[in-house]
Structure formats: C-alpha cells, structure tokens
Amino acid sequence: MKVLVTGCRGQVGTYLKKQLKYKDEVEVIAVGHEELDITNGSAVINLVTNFQPDFIINAAAFTAVDKAEVDRELAYKVNRDGALFLAKAAELVNAVVLHISTDYVFDGALNRSYIETDEPSPNNVYGASKLAGEKAVIKYCSKYIILRTAWVFGEYGNNFVKTMLKLGQEKKELSIVGDQYGGPTYAGDIASTLISIAEKINNSNDVQYGVYHYSGGAYVSWYDFSVEIFKSATERLVLDRAPILNSIPTADYLTPAERPANSCLNCQKIETQFGIKPSNWQQALNNIQAYI
C-alpha cells in the first residue's frame, strides 16, 4: 500500500507520519508545505504521477479561523484549490482521497447532533472554504472519504488544550465560553481512524465512499472541556493549582469569525460502516503532561 500524506507537520499529519512508520508493507511519502505546495496544480500532479499512491491523505489546511476572515484568498487557495488539485491528481492514478474537513461547515443552529446528510451552511470563511474543498473532492474524485471532525487537540501544534494550560500557568482566573457545544477530538485518534479506513478499503471492495463524521464521544461546552483539562492537569501535577473558571456566553467573547453554537457531530455512520468508535478525549487527557 502506497500512501501520500500532505500537511505532515500539522496536528493530525504528525500523528499520521508517526503511525504509518510502524505499518508493514506500507510505503509513505509525507510532505509539508516546504516539500509540496498543494495550491500548485502542476507540482501536485508531478508528485502524484511519479509516486502512484493508492491513497492520498490530505491533512493540509488553513485552519486559522479568525485569520481566514481577513485572509480569505489564502484560505480558499489552500482549503478549496489544494483539495481540488489533489482530487484531480488522485483520479489520474486511480487513488483514494481521504480528506479531513470540519464541523464548521454547519452553522450550529440545529438542536441535535449533525448527521452527514444535513445541509451545510457555514457562518464563517474558514467553514465556507472547507465546504468548497469538500465539493471539489466530490466533483473531481470518484473514490473518496471526507472525514468531518471537530475541536481537534493533541501534543503537536496549537490547540485549545495547550492554550488552557499556558493560560492556567499565567492567570488565576479565566472566563470560558459555556454556550458552544461539541465533541473534542484527539488528533492521534483521527490519524488512526484514517489509517484504519485506508486499510479496510485496501482489503475490501465493499466500501461505501462518501462523507463521514468523526469526533469525541461525549459532547461538552468549551467551559466543560476546560474543567476536565484542569482537573487532569492538577491530578497529574502538571499544574500546582487550577485557575478559577467562569462560564460566559458567546456574546461576551466576540471574535472576528462567528462560531457555531452546536458543533456536535453524530458518528453513528462511521461506526456502522467501519466499526470505528468516537474519539476518547477523556483518555487522551491522561497524557496531559505531554501537552506542556
């Protein structure tokens, strides 16, 4: 099995590179922006046609949600055009595209968890650019898995857990949004999920391609999540004390990009089709000393 991984230095890409290294009979090329600019169509085609991968796992993305409101052109260039070029190249060599997308393709207005067939309606540029990337993959590649995920965290890159731990060291009191809900998702679990899907596709012709949701199994607010982060950090002596936490409404914490109030993703489809259970984010916090 030959696998091309893009975005190999990002949160998920780092885990993909590490986990694939220990797989027998898997040949991997893992690239970051320095090795491959996915917005350069000819560069993408050259690499893909030379390597002839069976799978292209696209973990590259412009993920700075607030910055995307200002730098709209770059967000679309990476999240839409990059996905388009990878999809077209994959089709040339009959490869499967595994493409990471986001809960932010939804506006968060539903009062239940989102299923894959719910109509996307992003309320910020980041979500709109990622939705455009999804559409490009669907249009130009016949064999694809689009994996929407949410609230990604891990030992690598920038994320909410790392931010909380840093602020917890600096401040005695923090105000955290308590009316936005979602499923925190460990980046290492996303990587293992993508690899598991690739292996199952590689070993079976009976695969339902399409869009899947994958996120943490227990939905919480950002405030609830921060409570668990500091509980784990103090129990494991990463922090001497937890700051005082105050739950505040979104209206009291305005950001350039509007966030969905409901980012809860229903993960039943991926469990039914692939036997993959939701990410255990509580367990991932047990290793919280690695996030400092």
Short mmCIF file of C-alpha atoms in Angstrom, two decimals:
data_model
loop_
_atom_site.label_atom_id
_atom_site.label_comp_id
_atom_site.label_asym_id
_atom_site.label_seq_id
_atom_site.Cartn_x
_atom_site.Cartn_y
_atom_site.Cartn_z
CA MET A 1 0.00 0.00 0.00
CA LYS A 2 1.43 3.36 -1.05
CA VAL A 3 0.29 6.44 0.87
CA LEU A 4 0.88 10.14 0.25
CA VAL A 5 0.30 12.34 3.31
CA THR A 6 0.03 16.11 2.98
CA GLY A 7 0.27 18.52 5.90
CA CYS A 8 2.67 16.16 7.69
CA ARG A 9 3.71 18.76 10.28
CA GLY A 10 0.20 19.69 11.41
CA GLN A 11 -1.71 18.25 14.35
CA VAL A 12 -3.09 15.22 12.50
CA GLY A 13 -0.32 14.97 9.91
CA THR A 14 2.34 14.50 12.58
CA TYR A 15 0.48 11.50 14.00
CA LEU A 16 -0.14 10.08 10.54
CA LYS A 17 3.57 10.13 9.80
CA LYS A 18 4.42 8.52 13.15
CA GLN A 19 1.74 5.82 12.98
CA LEU A 20 2.34 4.87 9.34
CA LYS A 21 6.05 4.43 10.04
CA TYR A 22 5.27 1.26 12.00
CA LYS A 23 2.97 -0.29 9.40
CA ASP A 24 4.37 -3.23 7.49
CA GLU A 25 4.18 -3.20 3.71
CA VAL A 26 3.24 0.49 3.60
CA GLU A 27 5.32 2.91 1.57
CA VAL A 28 4.83 6.50 2.68
CA ILE A 29 5.71 9.91 1.33
CA ALA A 30 4.83 12.56 3.92
CA VAL A 31 5.09 16.17 2.80
CA GLY A 32 4.59 19.58 4.33
CA HIS A 33 4.29 22.92 2.57
CA GLU A 34 8.08 23.07 2.14
CA GLU A 35 8.10 19.86 0.08
CA LEU A 36 4.78 20.31 -1.74
CA ASP A 37 2.65 23.41 -2.22
CA ILE A 38 -0.76 21.82 -2.72
CA THR A 39 -2.02 25.05 -4.32
CA ASN A 40 0.41 24.42 -7.20
CA GLY A 41 -1.53 22.12 -9.50
CA SER A 42 1.40 21.04 -11.68
CA ALA A 43 3.55 20.24 -8.63
CA VAL A 44 0.77 18.10 -7.20
CA ILE A 45 0.29 16.20 -10.47
CA ASN A 46 4.04 15.64 -10.85
CA LEU A 47 4.43 14.15 -7.39
CA VAL A 48 1.30 12.01 -7.59
CA THR A 49 2.00 10.63 -11.06
CA ASN A 50 5.61 9.85 -10.11
CA PHE A 51 4.76 8.18 -6.77
CA GLN A 52 1.49 6.50 -7.92
CA PRO A 53 -0.07 6.33 -4.43
CA ASP A 54 -3.02 4.10 -3.58
CA PHE A 55 -4.19 6.66 -1.02
CA ILE A 56 -3.80 10.41 -0.64
CA ILE A 57 -4.50 11.57 2.91
CA ASN A 58 -4.99 15.33 2.86
CA ALA A 59 -4.20 16.70 6.30
CA ALA A 60 -3.10 20.08 4.93
CA ALA A 61 -5.37 23.02 5.66
CA PHE A 62 -5.59 26.70 6.50
CA THR A 63 -7.08 26.38 10.00
CA ALA A 64 -6.67 29.88 11.49
CA VAL A 65 -10.40 30.55 11.82
CA ASP A 66 -10.26 34.24 12.72
CA LYS A 67 -7.39 34.99 10.34
CA ALA A 68 -9.41 33.49 7.48
CA GLU A 69 -11.91 36.34 7.80
CA VAL A 70 -9.13 38.71 6.75
CA ASP A 71 -7.06 36.41 4.55
CA ARG A 72 -9.97 34.94 2.61
CA GLU A 73 -7.98 34.42 -0.59
CA LEU A 74 -5.34 32.26 1.08
CA ALA A 75 -7.96 30.26 3.00
CA TYR A 76 -9.72 29.35 -0.25
CA LYS A 77 -6.45 28.74 -2.05
CA VAL A 78 -5.40 26.10 0.48
CA ASN A 79 -8.74 24.65 1.57
CA ARG A 80 -10.53 24.62 -1.79
CA ASP A 81 -7.90 24.74 -4.55
CA GLY A 82 -5.45 22.45 -2.76
CA ALA A 83 -8.18 19.85 -2.28
CA LEU A 84 -9.21 20.23 -5.93
CA PHE A 85 -5.68 19.62 -7.26
CA LEU A 86 -5.21 16.58 -5.02
CA ALA A 87 -8.57 15.16 -6.10
CA LYS A 88 -7.77 15.61 -9.79
CA ALA A 89 -4.34 14.03 -9.36
CA ALA A 90 -5.83 11.12 -7.43
CA GLU A 91 -8.27 10.44 -10.23
CA LEU A 92 -5.41 10.28 -12.73
CA VAL A 93 -3.78 7.39 -10.85
CA ASN A 94 -6.99 5.78 -9.50
CA ALA A 95 -6.11 6.67 -5.91
CA VAL A 96 -8.48 7.08 -2.99
CA VAL A 97 -8.60 10.50 -1.34
CA LEU A 98 -9.05 10.68 2.43
CA HIS A 99 -9.81 14.33 3.11
CA ILE A 100 -10.19 15.97 6.53
CA SER A 101 -13.00 18.51 6.87
CA THR A 102 -14.71 20.27 9.75
CA ASP A 103 -17.80 20.77 11.88
CA TYR A 104 -17.64 24.42 10.80
CA VAL A 105 -19.37 23.58 7.51
CA PHE A 106 -22.54 23.82 9.66
CA ASP A 107 -23.96 26.97 11.21
CA GLY A 108 -24.72 25.29 14.54
CA ALA A 109 -28.42 26.16 14.56
CA LEU A 110 -29.78 22.61 14.93
CA ASN A 111 -30.90 21.36 18.34
CA ARG A 112 -29.48 17.86 17.73
CA SER A 113 -26.18 16.39 16.57
CA TYR A 114 -25.43 16.78 12.88
CA ILE A 115 -25.63 13.81 10.53
CA GLU A 116 -23.77 13.58 7.24
CA THR A 117 -26.82 14.40 5.11
CA ASP A 118 -27.68 17.63 6.93
CA GLU A 119 -27.38 20.65 4.65
CA PRO A 120 -24.14 22.57 5.29
CA SER A 121 -24.46 26.28 5.94
CA PRO A 122 -21.15 27.73 7.19
CA ASN A 123 -21.21 31.03 9.06
CA ASN A 124 -17.54 31.91 8.64
CA VAL A 125 -14.91 32.00 5.87
CA TYR A 126 -12.99 29.03 7.24
CA GLY A 127 -16.09 26.82 7.15
CA ALA A 128 -17.05 28.08 3.69
CA SER A 129 -13.58 27.37 2.31
CA LYS A 130 -13.57 23.87 3.78
CA LEU A 131 -17.02 23.21 2.32
CA ALA A 132 -15.70 24.34 -1.06
CA GLY A 133 -12.89 21.82 -0.63
CA GLU A 134 -15.39 19.05 0.08
CA LYS A 135 -17.30 19.90 -3.09
CA ALA A 136 -14.09 19.84 -5.13
CA VAL A 137 -13.19 16.38 -3.85
CA ILE A 138 -16.68 15.08 -4.59
CA LYS A 139 -16.67 16.59 -8.09
CA TYR A 140 -13.24 15.52 -9.26
CA CYS A 141 -12.54 12.23 -7.47
CA SER A 142 -14.65 9.07 -7.77
CA LYS A 143 -13.18 7.32 -4.70
CA TYR A 144 -13.09 9.48 -1.59
CA ILE A 145 -13.75 9.61 2.13
CA ILE A 146 -14.42 13.05 3.58
CA LEU A 147 -13.93 12.96 7.34
CA ARG A 148 -15.53 15.86 9.19
CA THR A 149 -14.14 16.31 12.66
CA ALA A 150 -14.27 18.89 15.46
CA TRP A 151 -12.35 20.56 18.29
CA VAL A 152 -9.05 18.89 17.43
CA PHE A 153 -6.32 18.75 20.08
CA GLY A 154 -3.09 16.88 20.71
CA GLU A 155 0.54 17.12 21.71
CA TYR A 156 1.58 18.86 18.48
CA GLY A 157 0.63 22.22 17.01
CA ASN A 158 -1.63 24.84 18.54
CA ASN A 159 -4.92 23.85 20.14
CA PHE A 160 -7.34 24.58 22.97
CA VAL A 161 -5.73 22.23 25.50
CA LYS A 162 -2.30 23.81 25.06
CA THR A 163 -3.79 27.30 25.28
CA MET A 164 -5.63 26.46 28.51
CA LEU A 165 -2.51 25.00 30.13
CA LYS A 166 -0.48 28.07 29.18
CA LEU A 167 -3.14 30.45 30.50
CA GLY A 168 -3.52 28.31 33.62
CA GLN A 169 0.14 28.89 34.41
CA GLU A 170 -0.18 32.64 33.91
CA LYS A 171 -3.59 33.57 35.33
CA LYS A 172 -5.56 32.88 38.49
CA GLU A 173 -8.97 33.27 36.83
CA LEU A 174 -10.27 32.51 33.33
CA SER A 175 -13.55 33.16 31.52
CA ILE A 176 -14.53 30.38 29.11
CA VAL A 177 -17.43 30.24 26.65
CA GLY A 178 -20.13 27.95 28.01
CA ASP A 179 -22.80 28.02 25.29
CA GLN A 180 -20.91 26.42 22.38
CA TYR A 181 -21.05 22.63 22.35
CA GLY A 182 -19.08 19.95 20.52
CA GLY A 183 -17.05 16.78 20.77
CA PRO A 184 -13.33 17.32 21.50
CA THR A 185 -11.29 15.05 19.24
CA TYR A 186 -7.79 13.73 19.86
CA ALA A 187 -5.61 14.21 16.77
CA GLY A 188 -3.96 10.83 17.28
CA ASP A 189 -7.39 9.18 17.07
CA ILE A 190 -8.14 11.00 13.81
CA ALA A 191 -4.88 9.67 12.35
CA SER A 192 -5.57 6.09 13.44
CA THR A 193 -9.11 6.37 12.08
CA LEU A 194 -7.87 7.47 8.66
CA ILE A 195 -5.29 4.67 8.58
CA SER A 196 -7.90 2.11 9.63
CA ILE A 197 -10.22 3.27 6.85
CA ALA A 198 -7.41 3.06 4.30
CA GLU A 199 -6.56 -0.48 5.41
CA LYS A 200 -10.17 -1.59 5.18
CA ILE A 201 -10.54 -0.09 1.71
CA ASN A 202 -7.27 -1.74 0.66
CA ASN A 203 -8.53 -5.15 1.82
CA SER A 204 -12.13 -4.93 0.60
CA ASN A 205 -14.15 -3.96 -2.45
CA ASP A 206 -17.27 -3.46 -0.35
CA VAL A 207 -16.74 0.11 0.83
CA GLN A 208 -19.23 2.94 0.98
CA TYR A 209 -17.36 6.03 -0.13
CA GLY A 210 -18.66 9.45 0.88
CA VAL A 211 -18.87 11.81 3.86
CA TYR A 212 -18.37 10.63 7.44
CA HIS A 213 -18.40 12.32 10.84
CA TYR A 214 -15.80 11.54 13.50
CA SER A 215 -15.34 13.36 16.79
CA GLY A 216 -15.21 12.91 20.55
CA GLY A 217 -17.84 10.72 22.13
CA ALA A 218 -19.04 12.98 24.92
CA TYR A 219 -20.36 16.40 23.88
CA VAL A 220 -19.35 19.27 26.15
CA SER A 221 -19.09 23.04 26.15
CA TRP A 222 -15.72 24.77 25.95
CA TYR A 223 -16.20 25.57 29.64
CA ASP A 224 -16.88 21.91 30.48
CA PHE A 225 -13.86 20.87 28.44
CA SER A 226 -11.62 23.32 30.29
CA VAL A 227 -12.85 21.97 33.63
CA GLU A 228 -11.70 18.48 32.58
CA ILE A 229 -8.39 19.81 31.27
CA PHE A 230 -7.51 21.47 34.57
CA LYS A 231 -8.78 18.52 36.59
CA SER A 232 -6.39 16.24 34.71
CA ALA A 233 -3.55 18.77 34.90
CA THR A 234 -3.77 19.17 38.68
CA GLU A 235 -4.28 15.45 39.38
CA ARG A 236 -1.13 14.68 37.39
CA LEU A 237 0.80 17.59 38.94
CA VAL A 238 1.24 19.36 35.61
CA LEU A 239 -0.14 22.46 37.36
CA ASP A 240 0.07 23.25 41.06
CA ARG A 241 -3.42 24.67 41.05
CA ALA A 242 -6.33 25.16 38.70
CA PRO A 243 -7.47 28.71 37.93
CA ILE A 244 -10.95 29.84 38.86
CA LEU A 245 -13.16 29.20 35.82
CA ASN A 246 -16.15 31.33 34.87
CA SER A 247 -18.68 30.25 32.24
CA ILE A 248 -19.62 33.12 29.92
CA PRO A 249 -21.93 33.43 26.89
CA THR A 250 -20.57 33.80 23.37
CA ALA A 251 -21.87 37.37 23.35
CA ASP A 252 -19.28 38.25 26.00
CA TYR A 253 -16.39 36.84 23.95
CA LEU A 254 -16.63 38.32 20.49
CA THR A 255 -14.25 37.06 17.78
CA PRO A 256 -13.77 38.09 14.12
CA ALA A 257 -15.27 34.78 12.96
CA GLU A 258 -18.65 33.60 14.18
CA ARG A 259 -18.54 30.13 15.74
CA PRO A 260 -21.38 27.59 15.56
CA ALA A 261 -23.21 27.15 18.87
CA ASN A 262 -23.70 23.46 18.11
CA SER A 263 -20.70 21.55 16.71
CA CYS A 264 -21.93 18.13 17.81
CA LEU A 265 -21.31 15.53 15.09
CA ASN A 266 -23.29 12.28 15.01
CA CYS A 267 -20.75 9.47 14.48
CA GLN A 268 -23.12 6.53 14.02
CA LYS A 269 -22.41 6.13 10.29
CA ILE A 270 -18.66 5.61 10.67
CA GLU A 271 -19.22 3.13 13.49
CA THR A 272 -21.73 1.17 11.39
CA GLN A 273 -19.65 1.14 8.21
CA PHE A 274 -16.13 0.82 9.60
CA GLY A 275 -16.57 -0.24 13.23
CA ILE A 276 -14.84 2.93 14.42
CA LYS A 277 -15.97 4.32 17.77
CA PRO A 278 -15.85 8.01 18.73
CA SER A 279 -12.61 9.54 19.98
CA ASN A 280 -11.99 9.03 23.69
CA TRP A 281 -10.85 12.56 24.51
CA GLN A 282 -11.01 11.95 28.26
CA GLN A 283 -8.43 9.19 27.92
CA ALA A 284 -6.23 11.44 25.76
CA LEU A 285 -6.11 13.96 28.63
CA ASN A 286 -4.45 11.32 30.82
CA ASN A 287 -1.24 12.13 28.94
CA ILE A 288 -1.63 15.83 29.64
CA GLN A 289 1.98 16.31 30.76
CA ALA A 290 2.97 15.88 27.09
CA TYR A 291 0.94 18.98 26.13
CA ILE A 292 3.12 21.42 28.04
#
